[in-house]
Amino acid sequence: MFRFVLRRIGMVISTFIGITILAFALIHLIPGNPIEVMIGERGVDPAMHAAAMKRLGLDEPLPIQYFHYVTRALKGDLGTSIITNTRVMDEFMARFPATVELSICAMIFALVVGLPAGVAAALRRGTVVDHSVMGTAFTGYSMPIFWWGLILIMFFSAKLGWTPVSGRIAVEYDIPHVTGFMLIDSLISTDEGAFVSAVSHLILPTIVLSTIPLAVVARMTRSPELKSEVV
């Protein structure tokens, strides 16, 4: 057990280092100068440009910049947006409830659909039901989510008009952000139809995000021996 915990901790640390190095490298590989974005490409005074570079620490060597970047990130300081001039953490926290809400809905949908499908495949092993469930699971597991999302939007939203194309709620509703979770805020609001609108906006994103977890749940339910491979 202790070795398992150490191995997991090592994976977390190595993953964190890899992600931070990749993000840091991609930021510096993007063409352009952040100072010019902030001040403007025309009429940038060299002295002002140098002062801004020093103030942001962009005149230091890349290893030093990376060290400061990781140190601030571990403290929860992700810097300030050069577009909105607000703290990145504030913008992140403003959008984080939407991510949590969608993730919870996707996991619930994956369990509600995946468990019965896996049980049906296990009880009818080798039949058409089994092959259909497992074939669908393998297809969902290997399908690119962004492509699947575009297909659903084109068919159900653009062609049939059954679901909204984007957003979290219809524009005619002005819901106070009490909890940040649109389902809860729309449910406790006094606007009639707001909750239904919020649910309709979550249908397609929930289906798309739950595709891979649903496939995994169905496979693991049908074949318990796969749990050791997943772990």
PDB file of C-alpha atoms in Angstrom:
ATOM      1  CA  MET A   1       0.000   0.000   0.000  1.00  0.00           C
ATOM      2  CA  PHE A   2       2.816   2.387   0.895  1.00  0.00           C
ATOM      3  CA  ARG A   3       4.586   1.658  -2.394  1.00  0.00           C
ATOM      4  CA  PHE A   4       1.329   2.243  -4.266  1.00  0.00           C
ATOM      5  CA  VAL A   5       0.896   5.657  -2.599  1.00  0.00           C
ATOM      6  CA  LEU A   6       4.519   6.592  -3.360  1.00  0.00           C
ATOM      7  CA  ARG A   7       4.065   5.530  -6.976  1.00  0.00           C
ATOM      8  CA  ARG A   8       0.932   7.651  -7.311  1.00  0.00           C
ATOM      9  CA  ILE A   9       2.639  10.640  -5.719  1.00  0.00           C
ATOM     10  CA  GLY A  10       5.561  10.235  -8.107  1.00  0.00           C
ATOM     11  CA  MET A  11       3.145  10.177 -11.044  1.00  0.00           C
ATOM     12  CA  VAL A  12       1.447  13.358  -9.808  1.00  0.00           C
ATOM     13  CA  ILE A  13       4.774  15.168  -9.386  1.00  0.00           C
ATOM     14  CA  SER A  14       6.118  14.072 -12.765  1.00  0.00           C
ATOM     15  CA  THR A  15       2.831  14.969 -14.447  1.00  0.00           C
ATOM     16  CA  PHE A  16       2.852  18.410 -12.824  1.00  0.00           C
ATOM     17  CA  ILE A  17       6.428  19.051 -13.950  1.00  0.00           C
ATOM     18  CA  GLY A  18       5.661  17.904 -17.480  1.00  0.00           C
ATOM     19  CA  ILE A  19       2.509  20.028 -17.753  1.00  0.00           C
ATOM     20  CA  THR A  20       4.214  23.162 -16.402  1.00  0.00           C
ATOM     21  CA  ILE A  21       7.193  22.744 -18.736  1.00  0.00           C
ATOM     22  CA  LEU A  22       4.881  22.211 -21.714  1.00  0.00           C
ATOM     23  CA  ALA A  23       2.685  25.197 -20.833  1.00  0.00           C
ATOM     24  CA  PHE A  24       5.732  27.415 -20.205  1.00  0.00           C
ATOM     25  CA  ALA A  25       7.333  26.360 -23.492  1.00  0.00           C
ATOM     26  CA  LEU A  26       4.162  26.867 -25.533  1.00  0.00           C
ATOM     27  CA  ILE A  27       3.677  30.353 -24.104  1.00  0.00           C
ATOM     28  CA  HIS A  28       7.173  31.346 -25.190  1.00  0.00           C
ATOM     29  CA  LEU A  29       6.811  29.710 -28.606  1.00  0.00           C
ATOM     30  CA  ILE A  30       3.730  31.762 -29.473  1.00  0.00           C
ATOM     31  CA  PRO A  31       4.733  34.595 -31.828  1.00  0.00           C
ATOM     32  CA  GLY A  32       4.385  38.100 -30.471  1.00  0.00           C
ATOM     33  CA  ASN A  33       5.425  40.132 -27.497  1.00  0.00           C
ATOM     34  CA  PRO A  34       3.176  40.425 -24.414  1.00  0.00           C
ATOM     35  CA  ILE A  35       4.381  43.970 -23.796  1.00  0.00           C
ATOM     36  CA  GLU A  36       3.294  45.018 -27.293  1.00  0.00           C
ATOM     37  CA  VAL A  37      -0.083  43.377 -26.682  1.00  0.00           C
ATOM     38  CA  MET A  38      -0.513  45.383 -23.494  1.00  0.00           C
ATOM     39  CA  ILE A  39       0.784  48.726 -24.784  1.00  0.00           C
ATOM     40  CA  GLY A  40       0.174  48.434 -28.503  1.00  0.00           C
ATOM     41  CA  GLU A  41       2.368  47.653 -31.464  1.00  0.00           C
ATOM     42  CA  ARG A  42       2.748  51.282 -32.541  1.00  0.00           C
ATOM     43  CA  GLY A  43       4.586  53.918 -30.623  1.00  0.00           C
ATOM     44  CA  VAL A  44       6.139  51.638 -28.010  1.00  0.00           C
ATOM     45  CA  ASP A  45       8.786  53.651 -26.217  1.00  0.00           C
ATOM     46  CA  PRO A  46      11.979  51.548 -25.794  1.00  0.00           C
ATOM     47  CA  ALA A  47      12.453  52.728 -22.212  1.00  0.00           C
ATOM     48  CA  MET A  48       8.839  51.921 -21.345  1.00  0.00           C
ATOM     49  CA  HIS A  49       9.196  48.541 -23.059  1.00  0.00           C
ATOM     50  CA  ALA A  50      12.352  47.717 -21.071  1.00  0.00           C
ATOM     51  CA  ALA A  51      10.738  48.814 -17.802  1.00  0.00           C
ATOM     52  CA  ALA A  52       7.688  46.647 -18.460  1.00  0.00           C
ATOM     53  CA  MET A  53       9.902  43.669 -19.326  1.00  0.00           C
ATOM     54  CA  LYS A  54      11.786  44.100 -16.050  1.00  0.00           C
ATOM     55  CA  ARG A  55       8.604  44.567 -14.030  1.00  0.00           C
ATOM     56  CA  LEU A  56       7.135  41.324 -15.404  1.00  0.00           C
ATOM     57  CA  GLY A  57      10.431  39.458 -15.104  1.00  0.00           C
ATOM     58  CA  LEU A  58      10.587  38.787 -18.838  1.00  0.00           C
ATOM     59  CA  ASP A  59      14.167  40.037 -19.053  1.00  0.00           C
ATOM     60  CA  GLU A  60      15.461  37.178 -16.885  1.00  0.00           C
ATOM     61  CA  PRO A  61      16.820  33.866 -18.261  1.00  0.00           C
ATOM     62  CA  LEU A  62      14.198  31.253 -19.109  1.00  0.00           C
ATOM     63  CA  PRO A  63      15.152  28.866 -16.251  1.00  0.00           C
ATOM     64  CA  ILE A  64      14.666  31.689 -13.751  1.00  0.00           C
ATOM     65  CA  GLN A  65      11.348  32.625 -15.342  1.00  0.00           C
ATOM     66  CA  TYR A  66      10.216  29.001 -15.150  1.00  0.00           C
ATOM     67  CA  PHE A  67      11.194  28.789 -11.474  1.00  0.00           C
ATOM     68  CA  HIS A  68       9.186  31.916 -10.658  1.00  0.00           C
ATOM     69  CA  TYR A  69       6.295  30.609 -12.759  1.00  0.00           C
ATOM     70  CA  VAL A  70       6.123  27.308 -10.842  1.00  0.00           C
ATOM     71  CA  THR A  71       6.609  28.997  -7.466  1.00  0.00           C
ATOM     72  CA  ARG A  72       3.746  31.416  -8.054  1.00  0.00           C
ATOM     73  CA  ALA A  73       1.536  28.635  -9.453  1.00  0.00           C
ATOM     74  CA  LEU A  74       2.049  26.530  -6.306  1.00  0.00           C
ATOM     75  CA  LYS A  75       0.917  29.539  -4.260  1.00  0.00           C
ATOM     76  CA  GLY A  76      -2.218  29.931  -6.393  1.00  0.00           C
ATOM     77  CA  ASP A  77      -0.911  33.025  -8.164  1.00  0.00           C
ATOM     78  CA  LEU A  78      -1.429  32.522 -11.891  1.00  0.00           C
ATOM     79  CA  GLY A  79      -0.656  36.121 -12.757  1.00  0.00           C
ATOM     80  CA  THR A  80      -2.780  38.848 -14.311  1.00  0.00           C
ATOM     81  CA  SER A  81      -4.497  38.690 -17.672  1.00  0.00           C
ATOM     82  CA  ILE A  82      -2.962  41.077 -20.190  1.00  0.00           C
ATOM     83  CA  ILE A  83      -6.353  41.332 -21.913  1.00  0.00           C
ATOM     84  CA  THR A  84      -8.743  42.003 -19.025  1.00  0.00           C
ATOM     85  CA  ASN A  85      -6.143  43.201 -16.483  1.00  0.00           C
ATOM     86  CA  THR A  86      -7.717  40.978 -13.814  1.00  0.00           C
ATOM     87  CA  ARG A  87      -6.239  38.103 -11.817  1.00  0.00           C
ATOM     88  CA  VAL A  88      -6.257  34.842 -13.750  1.00  0.00           C
ATOM     89  CA  MET A  89      -7.320  32.982 -10.603  1.00  0.00           C
ATOM     90  CA  ASP A  90     -10.411  35.205 -10.317  1.00  0.00           C
ATOM     91  CA  GLU A  91     -11.379  34.455 -13.908  1.00  0.00           C
ATOM     92  CA  PHE A  92     -10.710  30.772 -13.317  1.00  0.00           C
ATOM     93  CA  MET A  93     -12.870  30.629 -10.184  1.00  0.00           C
ATOM     94  CA  ALA A  94     -15.684  32.447 -11.981  1.00  0.00           C
ATOM     95  CA  ARG A  95     -15.826  29.674 -14.578  1.00  0.00           C
ATOM     96  CA  PHE A  96     -14.896  26.721 -12.370  1.00  0.00           C
ATOM     97  CA  PRO A  97     -18.457  26.024 -11.098  1.00  0.00           C
ATOM     98  CA  ALA A  98     -19.599  25.485 -14.688  1.00  0.00           C
ATOM     99  CA  THR A  99     -16.876  22.868 -15.153  1.00  0.00           C
ATOM    100  CA  VAL A 100     -17.783  21.103 -11.911  1.00  0.00           C
ATOM    101  CA  GLU A 101     -21.480  21.147 -12.778  1.00  0.00           C
ATOM    102  CA  LEU A 102     -20.886  19.663 -16.213  1.00  0.00           C
ATOM    103  CA  SER A 103     -18.493  17.028 -14.835  1.00  0.00           C
ATOM    104  CA  ILE A 104     -20.993  15.891 -12.196  1.00  0.00           C
ATOM    105  CA  CYS A 105     -23.795  15.645 -14.757  1.00  0.00           C
ATOM    106  CA  ALA A 106     -21.553  13.695 -17.130  1.00  0.00           C
ATOM    107  CA  MET A 107     -20.498  11.200 -14.448  1.00  0.00           C
ATOM    108  CA  ILE A 108     -24.101  10.676 -13.319  1.00  0.00           C
ATOM    109  CA  PHE A 109     -25.170  10.098 -16.919  1.00  0.00           C
ATOM    110  CA  ALA A 110     -22.274   7.685 -17.482  1.00  0.00           C
ATOM    111  CA  LEU A 111     -23.226   5.651 -14.407  1.00  0.00           C
ATOM    112  CA  VAL A 112     -26.963   5.668 -15.105  1.00  0.00           C
ATOM    113  CA  VAL A 113     -26.492   4.468 -18.696  1.00  0.00           C
ATOM    114  CA  GLY A 114     -23.206   2.563 -18.451  1.00  0.00           C
ATOM    115  CA  LEU A 115     -24.054   0.301 -15.505  1.00  0.00           C
ATOM    116  CA  PRO A 116     -27.304  -1.132 -16.959  1.00  0.00           C
ATOM    117  CA  ALA A 117     -25.655  -1.507 -20.362  1.00  0.00           C
ATOM    118  CA  GLY A 118     -22.715  -3.400 -18.852  1.00  0.00           C
ATOM    119  CA  VAL A 119     -25.033  -5.627 -16.799  1.00  0.00           C
ATOM    120  CA  ALA A 120     -27.147  -6.402 -19.878  1.00  0.00           C
ATOM    121  CA  ALA A 121     -24.013  -7.308 -21.840  1.00  0.00           C
ATOM    122  CA  ALA A 122     -22.756  -9.531 -19.001  1.00  0.00           C
ATOM    123  CA  LEU A 123     -26.082 -11.359 -18.663  1.00  0.00           C
ATOM    124  CA  ARG A 124     -26.317 -11.922 -22.417  1.00  0.00           C
ATOM    125  CA  ARG A 125     -22.677 -12.634 -23.100  1.00  0.00           C
ATOM    126  CA  GLY A 126     -22.004 -13.587 -26.696  1.00  0.00           C
ATOM    127  CA  THR A 127     -25.375 -12.384 -27.981  1.00  0.00           C
ATOM    128  CA  VAL A 128     -26.350  -9.451 -30.167  1.00  0.00           C
ATOM    129  CA  VAL A 129     -26.898  -7.350 -27.037  1.00  0.00           C
ATOM    130  CA  ASP A 130     -23.387  -8.085 -25.798  1.00  0.00           C
ATOM    131  CA  HIS A 131     -21.737  -7.320 -29.137  1.00  0.00           C
ATOM    132  CA  SER A 132     -23.814  -4.152 -29.598  1.00  0.00           C
ATOM    133  CA  VAL A 133     -22.968  -2.786 -26.150  1.00  0.00           C
ATOM    134  CA  MET A 134     -19.273  -3.617 -26.420  1.00  0.00           C
ATOM    135  CA  GLY A 135     -19.047  -2.308 -29.973  1.00  0.00           C
ATOM    136  CA  THR A 136     -20.691   0.945 -28.942  1.00  0.00           C
ATOM    137  CA  ALA A 137     -18.398   1.147 -25.899  1.00  0.00           C
ATOM    138  CA  PHE A 138     -15.250   0.674 -27.975  1.00  0.00           C
ATOM    139  CA  THR A 139     -16.497   3.249 -30.496  1.00  0.00           C
ATOM    140  CA  GLY A 140     -17.229   5.772 -27.765  1.00  0.00           C
ATOM    141  CA  TYR A 141     -13.890   5.093 -26.078  1.00  0.00           C
ATOM    142  CA  SER A 142     -11.923   5.793 -29.255  1.00  0.00           C
ATOM    143  CA  MET A 143     -14.018   8.672 -30.592  1.00  0.00           C
ATOM    144  CA  PRO A 144     -12.490  12.187 -30.426  1.00  0.00           C
ATOM    145  CA  ILE A 145     -14.737  14.191 -28.115  1.00  0.00           C
ATOM    146  CA  PHE A 146     -14.393  17.470 -30.042  1.00  0.00           C
ATOM    147  CA  TRP A 147     -15.489  15.746 -33.256  1.00  0.00           C
ATOM    148  CA  TRP A 148     -18.378  13.998 -31.513  1.00  0.00           C
ATOM    149  CA  GLY A 149     -19.517  17.306 -30.034  1.00  0.00           C
ATOM    150  CA  LEU A 150     -19.519  19.010 -33.434  1.00  0.00           C
ATOM    151  CA  ILE A 151     -21.535  16.162 -34.955  1.00  0.00           C
ATOM    152  CA  LEU A 152     -24.174  16.381 -32.219  1.00  0.00           C
ATOM    153  CA  ILE A 153     -24.389  20.172 -32.532  1.00  0.00           C
ATOM    154  CA  MET A 154     -24.776  19.982 -36.308  1.00  0.00           C
ATOM    155  CA  PHE A 155     -27.519  17.347 -36.101  1.00  0.00           C
ATOM    156  CA  PHE A 156     -29.533  18.092 -32.951  1.00  0.00           C
ATOM    157  CA  SER A 157     -28.978  21.862 -32.706  1.00  0.00           C
ATOM    158  CA  ALA A 158     -28.445  23.169 -36.229  1.00  0.00           C
ATOM    159  CA  LYS A 159     -30.615  20.714 -38.192  1.00  0.00           C
ATOM    160  CA  LEU A 160     -33.337  19.589 -35.792  1.00  0.00           C
ATOM    161  CA  GLY A 161     -33.296  22.583 -33.441  1.00  0.00           C
ATOM    162  CA  TRP A 162     -33.876  20.391 -30.385  1.00  0.00           C
ATOM    163  CA  THR A 163     -31.054  21.762 -28.231  1.00  0.00           C
ATOM    164  CA  PRO A 164     -29.208  25.107 -27.937  1.00  0.00           C
ATOM    165  CA  VAL A 165     -25.953  25.552 -29.789  1.00  0.00           C
ATOM    166  CA  SER A 166     -23.961  27.124 -26.960  1.00  0.00           C
ATOM    167  CA  GLY A 167     -24.152  28.899 -23.629  1.00  0.00           C
ATOM    168  CA  ARG A 168     -25.449  27.875 -20.221  1.00  0.00           C
ATOM    169  CA  ILE A 169     -28.923  29.448 -20.362  1.00  0.00           C
ATOM    170  CA  ALA A 170     -31.052  31.413 -22.817  1.00  0.00           C
ATOM    171  CA  VAL A 171     -30.258  35.111 -23.159  1.00  0.00           C
ATOM    172  CA  GLU A 172     -33.717  36.205 -21.984  1.00  0.00           C
ATOM    173  CA  TYR A 173     -33.010  34.982 -18.457  1.00  0.00           C
ATOM    174  CA  ASP A 174     -30.987  37.104 -16.057  1.00  0.00           C
ATOM    175  CA  ILE A 175     -30.161  34.686 -13.238  1.00  0.00           C
ATOM    176  CA  PRO A 176     -28.318  35.969 -10.148  1.00  0.00           C
ATOM    177  CA  HIS A 177     -25.119  34.002  -9.585  1.00  0.00           C
ATOM    178  CA  VAL A 178     -25.723  32.772  -6.044  1.00  0.00           C
ATOM    179  CA  THR A 179     -23.808  29.481  -6.140  1.00  0.00           C
ATOM    180  CA  GLY A 180     -22.252  29.634  -9.615  1.00  0.00           C
ATOM    181  CA  PHE A 181     -24.030  26.398 -10.541  1.00  0.00           C
ATOM    182  CA  MET A 182     -26.566  27.298 -13.204  1.00  0.00           C
ATOM    183  CA  LEU A 183     -28.915  24.408 -12.404  1.00  0.00           C
ATOM    184  CA  ILE A 184     -29.176  25.445  -8.753  1.00  0.00           C
ATOM    185  CA  ASP A 185     -29.319  29.187  -9.449  1.00  0.00           C
ATOM    186  CA  SER A 186     -32.022  28.771 -12.093  1.00  0.00           C
ATOM    187  CA  LEU A 187     -34.005  26.434  -9.835  1.00  0.00           C
ATOM    188  CA  ILE A 188     -34.110  28.878  -6.921  1.00  0.00           C
ATOM    189  CA  SER A 189     -34.752  31.881  -9.137  1.00  0.00           C
ATOM    190  CA  THR A 190     -38.192  33.337  -9.746  1.00  0.00           C
ATOM    191  CA  ASP A 191     -37.888  33.251 -13.543  1.00  0.00           C
ATOM    192  CA  GLU A 192     -40.300  30.694 -14.927  1.00  0.00           C
ATOM    193  CA  GLY A 193     -38.674  28.359 -17.446  1.00  0.00           C
ATOM    194  CA  ALA A 194     -35.113  29.212 -16.409  1.00  0.00           C
ATOM    195  CA  PHE A 195     -34.416  25.748 -15.009  1.00  0.00           C
ATOM    196  CA  VAL A 196     -35.715  24.038 -18.143  1.00  0.00           C
ATOM    197  CA  SER A 197     -33.506  26.289 -20.252  1.00  0.00           C
ATOM    198  CA  ALA A 198     -30.452  25.486 -18.115  1.00  0.00           C
ATOM    199  CA  VAL A 199     -31.149  21.753 -18.424  1.00  0.00           C
ATOM    200  CA  SER A 200     -31.549  21.981 -22.202  1.00  0.00           C
ATOM    201  CA  HIS A 201     -28.164  23.719 -22.456  1.00  0.00           C
ATOM    202  CA  LEU A 202     -26.527  20.881 -20.487  1.00  0.00           C
ATOM    203  CA  ILE A 203     -27.885  17.965 -22.505  1.00  0.00           C
ATOM    204  CA  LEU A 204     -25.394  17.862 -25.374  1.00  0.00           C
ATOM    205  CA  PRO A 205     -22.295  18.783 -23.300  1.00  0.00           C
ATOM    206  CA  THR A 206     -23.229  16.077 -20.787  1.00  0.00           C
ATOM    207  CA  ILE A 207     -23.590  13.422 -23.481  1.00  0.00           C
ATOM    208  CA  VAL A 208     -20.312  14.400 -25.130  1.00  0.00           C
ATOM    209  CA  LEU A 209     -18.272  14.556 -21.920  1.00  0.00           C
ATOM    210  CA  SER A 210     -19.752  11.280 -20.619  1.00  0.00           C
ATOM    211  CA  THR A 211     -18.915   9.293 -23.745  1.00  0.00           C
ATOM    212  CA  ILE A 212     -15.552   7.930 -22.584  1.00  0.00           C
ATOM    213  CA  PRO A 213     -16.535   7.380 -18.905  1.00  0.00           C
ATOM    214  CA  LEU A 214     -19.723   5.662 -20.062  1.00  0.00           C
ATOM    215  CA  ALA A 215     -17.724   3.315 -22.265  1.00  0.00           C
ATOM    216  CA  VAL A 216     -15.297   2.533 -19.424  1.00  0.00           C
ATOM    217  CA  VAL A 217     -18.134   1.879 -16.950  1.00  0.00           C
ATOM    218  CA  ALA A 218     -19.908  -0.429 -19.403  1.00  0.00           C
ATOM    219  CA  ARG A 219     -16.727  -2.411 -20.114  1.00  0.00           C
ATOM    220  CA  MET A 220     -15.790  -2.718 -16.441  1.00  0.00           C
ATOM    221  CA  THR A 221     -19.318  -3.792 -15.498  1.00  0.00           C
ATOM    222  CA  ARG A 222     -19.400  -6.392 -18.231  1.00  0.00           C
ATOM    223  CA  SER A 223     -15.859  -7.658 -17.559  1.00  0.00           C
ATOM    224  CA  PRO A 224     -14.744  -7.177 -13.918  1.00  0.00           C
ATOM    225  CA  GLU A 225     -11.271  -8.454 -14.774  1.00  0.00           C
ATOM    226  CA  LEU A 226     -10.687  -5.201 -16.714  1.00  0.00           C
ATOM    227  CA  LYS A 227     -10.616  -3.271 -13.425  1.00  0.00           C
ATOM    228  CA  SER A 228      -7.055  -4.383 -12.769  1.00  0.00           C
ATOM    229  CA  GLU A 229      -5.997  -3.090 -16.200  1.00  0.00           C
ATOM    230  CA  VAL A 230      -7.660   0.293 -15.633  1.00  0.00           C
ATOM    231  CA  VAL A 231      -6.113   0.691 -12.173  1.00  0.00           C
TER     232      VAL A 231
END
